């Protein structure tokens, strides 16, 4: 069972902004551990999207941004595009369970 | 270009064993920790295990502790996962992942392989 909770799904029209929350606790995000985000396109392996809460790897569009506050983190996608339709996972460290992933969020472009 | 290529998956019966391999190229393998992450069909990601650069430190998820063993051969640039006493709930795609930044087991997974499917069924 995951200790990081995400909404099962979010949706938006092309060009809109959507956000995905990742809610943890005092033993993981709230303890100061970094949050990372991954995008998994249908039928493919996950891909690193955001690392260290707010940093984008080379090649990731600046439409994707991350933030962290307290026991939660968020991923924002602005200017939503059809190719952004995918599953998104947050990941952090938990003092009791070691590395942990979020429950995952499916983004649908309407 | 970083490449990670898993192999060794297949269909096995409950209680049997497998050894998964991950061949790495395109980076200095001996300078990075490596990890295994799995994904049951239609479900989310679950971290399984991580190994440090020398192979001297290993960590496991509680769900696999005592049954799975992670190891690496830096001379062959290959990561392994020995999976024993397999259960139906171990059925998943197993991904190997490179850990960044260099020399730490605490980081993020910056490159992933394409995965190898392990199916446990009688």
JSON list of C-alpha atoms in Angstrom, two decimals, chain A:
[
{"chain": "A", "resi": 1, "resn": "UNK", "atom": "CA", "xyz": [0.00, 0.00, 0.00]},
{"chain": "A", "resi": 2, "resn": "UNK", "atom": "CA", "xyz": [1.31, 3.45, -0.92]},
{"chain": "A", "resi": 3, "resn": "UNK", "atom": "CA", "xyz": [1.77, 6.16, 1.67]},
{"chain": "A", "resi": 4, "resn": "UNK", "atom": "CA", "xyz": [1.64, 8.90, -0.97]},
{"chain": "A", "resi": 5, "resn": "UNK", "atom": "CA", "xyz": [-1.90, 9.66, -2.13]},
{"chain": "A", "resi": 6, "resn": "UNK", "atom": "CA", "xyz": [-2.75, 11.06, -5.55]},
{"chain": "A", "resi": 7, "resn": "UNK", "atom": "CA", "xyz": [-6.14, 11.65, -7.22]},
{"chain": "A", "resi": 8, "resn": "UNK", "atom": "CA", "xyz": [-6.98, 8.69, -9.48]},
{"chain": "A", "resi": 9, "resn": "UNK", "atom": "CA", "xyz": [-7.68, 10.95, -12.44]},
{"chain": "A", "resi": 10, "resn": "UNK", "atom": "CA", "xyz": [-7.64, 14.51, -13.67]},
{"chain": "A", "resi": 11, "resn": "UNK", "atom": "CA", "xyz": [-8.74, 15.88, -17.02]},
{"chain": "A", "resi": 12, "resn": "UNK", "atom": "CA", "xyz": [-8.60, 19.06, -19.02]},
{"chain": "A", "resi": 13, "resn": "UNK", "atom": "CA", "xyz": [-9.11, 20.47, -22.45]},
{"chain": "A", "resi": 14, "resn": "UNK", "atom": "CA", "xyz": [-6.16, 21.22, -24.71]},
{"chain": "A", "resi": 15, "resn": "UNK", "atom": "CA", "xyz": [-4.43, 24.40, -23.63]},
{"chain": "A", "resi": 16, "resn": "UNK", "atom": "CA", "xyz": [-5.76, 24.27, -20.08]},
{"chain": "A", "resi": 17, "resn": "UNK", "atom": "CA", "xyz": [-3.80, 23.90, -16.84]},
{"chain": "A", "resi": 18, "resn": "UNK", "atom": "CA", "xyz": [-4.15, 20.84, -14.64]},
{"chain": "A", "resi": 19, "resn": "UNK", "atom": "CA", "xyz": [-2.55, 20.04, -11.31]},
{"chain": "A", "resi": 20, "resn": "UNK", "atom": "CA", "xyz": [-1.87, 16.72, -9.61]},
{"chain": "A", "resi": 21, "resn": "UNK", "atom": "CA", "xyz": [-1.49, 16.57, -5.86]},
{"chain": "A", "resi": 22, "resn": "UNK", "atom": "CA", "xyz": [0.68, 14.14, -3.91]},
{"chain": "A", "resi": 23, "resn": "UNK", "atom": "CA", "xyz": [-0.24, 13.99, -0.25]},
{"chain": "A", "resi": 24, "resn": "UNK", "atom": "CA", "xyz": [2.11, 12.43, 2.26]},
{"chain": "A", "resi": 25, "resn": "UNK", "atom": "CA", "xyz": [2.84, 12.73, 5.96]},
{"chain": "A", "resi": 26, "resn": "UNK", "atom": "CA", "xyz": [5.43, 13.74, 8.54]},
{"chain": "A", "resi": 27, "resn": "UNK", "atom": "CA", "xyz": [7.43, 10.56, 7.84]},
{"chain": "A", "resi": 28, "resn": "UNK", "atom": "CA", "xyz": [8.02, 11.31, 4.17]},
{"chain": "A", "resi": 29, "resn": "UNK", "atom": "CA", "xyz": [7.33, 14.62, 2.39]},
{"chain": "A", "resi": 30, "resn": "UNK", "atom": "CA", "xyz": [6.78, 16.46, 5.66]},
{"chain": "A", "resi": 31, "resn": "UNK", "atom": "CA", "xyz": [10.14, 15.21, 6.96]},
{"chain": "A", "resi": 32, "resn": "UNK", "atom": "CA", "xyz": [11.86, 17.17, 4.22]},
{"chain": "A", "resi": 33, "resn": "UNK", "atom": "CA", "xyz": [12.53, 14.42, 1.72]},
{"chain": "A", "resi": 34, "resn": "UNK", "atom": "CA", "xyz": [12.54, 15.43, -1.92]},
{"chain": "A", "resi": 35, "resn": "UNK", "atom": "CA", "xyz": [9.66, 14.60, -4.25]},
{"chain": "A", "resi": 36, "resn": "UNK", "atom": "CA", "xyz": [10.18, 13.42, -7.80]},
{"chain": "A", "resi": 37, "resn": "UNK", "atom": "CA", "xyz": [7.65, 12.94, -10.59]},
{"chain": "A", "resi": 38, "resn": "UNK", "atom": "CA", "xyz": [7.45, 10.41, -13.42]},
{"chain": "A", "resi": 39, "resn": "UNK", "atom": "CA", "xyz": [5.35, 10.25, -16.57]},
{"chain": "A", "resi": 40, "resn": "UNK", "atom": "CA", "xyz": [4.30, 6.88, -17.96]},
{"chain": "A", "resi": 41, "resn": "UNK", "atom": "CA", "xyz": [2.86, 6.94, -21.46]},
{"chain": "A", "resi": 42, "resn": "UNK", "atom": "CA", "xyz": [0.61, 4.00, -22.37]},
{"chain": "A", "resi": 43, "resn": "UNK", "atom": "CA", "xyz": [2.58, 0.79, -22.84]},
{"chain": "A", "resi": 44, "resn": "UNK", "atom": "CA", "xyz": [5.94, 2.34, -22.01]},
{"chain": "A", "resi": 45, "resn": "UNK", "atom": "CA", "xyz": [8.37, 2.57, -19.10]},
{"chain": "A", "resi": 46, "resn": "UNK", "atom": "CA", "xyz": [8.18, 5.52, -16.70]},
{"chain": "A", "resi": 47, "resn": "UNK", "atom": "CA", "xyz": [10.20, 8.60, -17.54]},
{"chain": "A", "resi": 48, "resn": "UNK", "atom": "CA", "xyz": [11.63, 11.13, -15.10]},
{"chain": "A", "resi": 49, "resn": "UNK", "atom": "CA", "xyz": [9.71, 14.39, -15.33]},
{"chain": "A", "resi": 50, "resn": "UNK", "atom": "CA", "xyz": [10.67, 16.44, -12.23]},
{"chain": "A", "resi": 51, "resn": "UNK", "atom": "CA", "xyz": [13.41, 15.77, -9.68]},
{"chain": "A", "resi": 52, "resn": "UNK", "atom": "CA", "xyz": [14.25, 17.44, -6.39]},
{"chain": "A", "resi": 53, "resn": "UNK", "atom": "CA", "xyz": [10.76, 18.95, -6.08]},
{"chain": "A", "resi": 54, "resn": "UNK", "atom": "CA", "xyz": [11.12, 21.56, -8.81]},
{"chain": "A", "resi": 55, "resn": "UNK", "atom": "CA", "xyz": [13.85, 20.62, -11.30]},
{"chain": "A", "resi": 56, "resn": "UNK", "atom": "CA", "xyz": [13.25, 19.53, -14.90]},
{"chain": "A", "resi": 57, "resn": "UNK", "atom": "CA", "xyz": [15.69, 17.18, -16.64]},
{"chain": "A", "resi": 58, "resn": "UNK", "atom": "CA", "xyz": [17.01, 18.29, -19.98]},
{"chain": "A", "resi": 59, "resn": "UNK", "atom": "CA", "xyz": [14.38, 17.82, -22.67]},
{"chain": "A", "resi": 60, "resn": "UNK", "atom": "CA", "xyz": [11.32, 18.11, -20.46]},
{"chain": "A", "resi": 61, "resn": "UNK", "atom": "CA", "xyz": [9.15, 21.02, -21.60]},
{"chain": "A", "resi": 62, "resn": "UNK", "atom": "CA", "xyz": [8.76, 23.95, -19.21]},
{"chain": "A", "resi": 63, "resn": "UNK", "atom": "CA", "xyz": [5.00, 23.33, -19.34]},
{"chain": "A", "resi": 64, "resn": "UNK", "atom": "CA", "xyz": [5.70, 20.89, -16.50]},
{"chain": "A", "resi": 65, "resn": "UNK", "atom": "CA", "xyz": [6.49, 22.30, -13.06]},
{"chain": "A", "resi": 66, "resn": "UNK", "atom": "CA", "xyz": [6.70, 20.94, -9.54]},
{"chain": "A", "resi": 67, "resn": "UNK", "atom": "CA", "xyz": [6.23, 22.38, -6.10]},
{"chain": "A", "resi": 68, "resn": "UNK", "atom": "CA", "xyz": [6.29, 21.19, -2.51]},
{"chain": "A", "resi": 69, "resn": "UNK", "atom": "CA", "xyz": [4.80, 22.57, 0.68]},
{"chain": "A", "resi": 70, "resn": "UNK", "atom": "CA", "xyz": [4.44, 20.93, 4.07]},
{"chain": "A", "resi": 71, "resn": "UNK", "atom": "CA", "xyz": [3.35, 17.33, 3.68]},
{"chain": "A", "resi": 72, "resn": "UNK", "atom": "CA", "xyz": [2.28, 17.68, 0.04]},
{"chain": "A", "resi": 73, "resn": "UNK", "atom": "CA", "xyz": [3.66, 18.24, -3.42]},
{"chain": "A", "resi": 74, "resn": "UNK", "atom": "CA", "xyz": [2.08, 19.16, -6.73]},
{"chain": "A", "resi": 75, "resn": "UNK", "atom": "CA", "xyz": [2.75, 18.74, -10.41]},
{"chain": "A", "resi": 76, "resn": "UNK", "atom": "CA", "xyz": [1.32, 21.36, -12.75]},
{"chain": "A", "resi": 77, "resn": "UNK", "atom": "CA", "xyz": [0.90, 20.98, -16.49]},
{"chain": "A", "resi": 78, "resn": "UNK", "atom": "CA", "xyz": [0.13, 24.19, -18.35]},
{"chain": "A", "resi": 79, "resn": "UNK", "atom": "CA", "xyz": [-0.91, 24.39, -21.98]},
{"chain": "A", "resi": 80, "resn": "UNK", "atom": "CA", "xyz": [-2.16, 20.79, -21.88]},
{"chain": "A", "resi": 81, "resn": "UNK", "atom": "CA", "xyz": [-1.46, 18.83, -25.06]},
{"chain": "A", "resi": 82, "resn": "UNK", "atom": "CA", "xyz": [-2.79, 15.53, -26.39]},
{"chain": "A", "resi": 83, "resn": "UNK", "atom": "CA", "xyz": [0.64, 13.94, -25.92]},
{"chain": "A", "resi": 84, "resn": "UNK", "atom": "CA", "xyz": [0.44, 14.64, -22.16]},
{"chain": "A", "resi": 85, "resn": "UNK", "atom": "CA", "xyz": [-2.21, 11.94, -21.77]},
{"chain": "A", "resi": 86, "resn": "UNK", "atom": "CA", "xyz": [-0.46, 9.49, -19.47]},
{"chain": "A", "resi": 87, "resn": "UNK", "atom": "CA", "xyz": [-0.14, 8.19, -15.92]},
{"chain": "A", "resi": 88, "resn": "UNK", "atom": "CA", "xyz": [1.84, 10.34, -13.50]},
{"chain": "A", "resi": 89, "resn": "UNK", "atom": "CA", "xyz": [3.50, 9.18, -10.28]},
{"chain": "A", "resi": 90, "resn": "UNK", "atom": "CA", "xyz": [5.14, 11.05, -7.44]},
{"chain": "A", "resi": 91, "resn": "UNK", "atom": "CA", "xyz": [7.97, 9.43, -5.49]},
{"chain": "A", "resi": 92, "resn": "UNK", "atom": "CA", "xyz": [9.76, 10.21, -2.25]},
{"chain": "A", "resi": 93, "resn": "UNK", "atom": "CA", "xyz": [11.42, 8.54, 0.70]},
{"chain": "A", "resi": 94, "resn": "UNK", "atom": "CA", "xyz": [9.61, 7.36, 3.82]},
{"chain": "A", "resi": 95, "resn": "UNK", "atom": "CA", "xyz": [11.50, 6.82, 7.04]},
{"chain": "A", "resi": 96, "resn": "UNK", "atom": "CA", "xyz": [9.64, 3.56, 7.68]},
{"chain": "A", "resi": 97, "resn": "UNK", "atom": "CA", "xyz": [9.13, 2.20, 4.18]},
{"chain": "A", "resi": 98, "resn": "UNK", "atom": "CA", "xyz": [12.12, 3.52, 2.28]},
{"chain": "A", "resi": 99, "resn": "UNK", "atom": "CA", "xyz": [11.47, 4.61, -1.30]},
{"chain": "A", "resi": 100, "resn": "UNK", "atom": "CA", "xyz": [7.78, 5.08, -2.01]},
{"chain": "A", "resi": 101, "resn": "UNK", "atom": "CA", "xyz": [5.66, 5.90, -5.02]},
{"chain": "A", "resi": 102, "resn": "UNK", "atom": "CA", "xyz": [2.33, 7.66, -5.12]},
{"chain": "A", "resi": 103, "resn": "UNK", "atom": "CA", "xyz": [-0.85, 5.87, -6.09]},
{"chain": "A", "resi": 104, "resn": "UNK", "atom": "CA", "xyz": [-0.72, 7.34, -9.59]},
{"chain": "A", "resi": 105, "resn": "UNK", "atom": "CA", "xyz": [-2.92, 9.75, -11.55]},
{"chain": "A", "resi": 106, "resn": "UNK", "atom": "CA", "xyz": [-4.29, 9.26, -15.03]},
{"chain": "A", "resi": 107, "resn": "UNK", "atom": "CA", "xyz": [-4.40, 12.49, -17.02]},
{"chain": "A", "resi": 108, "resn": "UNK", "atom": "CA", "xyz": [-7.00, 12.64, -19.77]},
{"chain": "A", "resi": 109, "resn": "UNK", "atom": "CA", "xyz": [-7.00, 15.31, -22.44]},
{"chain": "A", "resi": 110, "resn": "UNK", "atom": "CA", "xyz": [-10.62, 16.02, -23.40]}
]
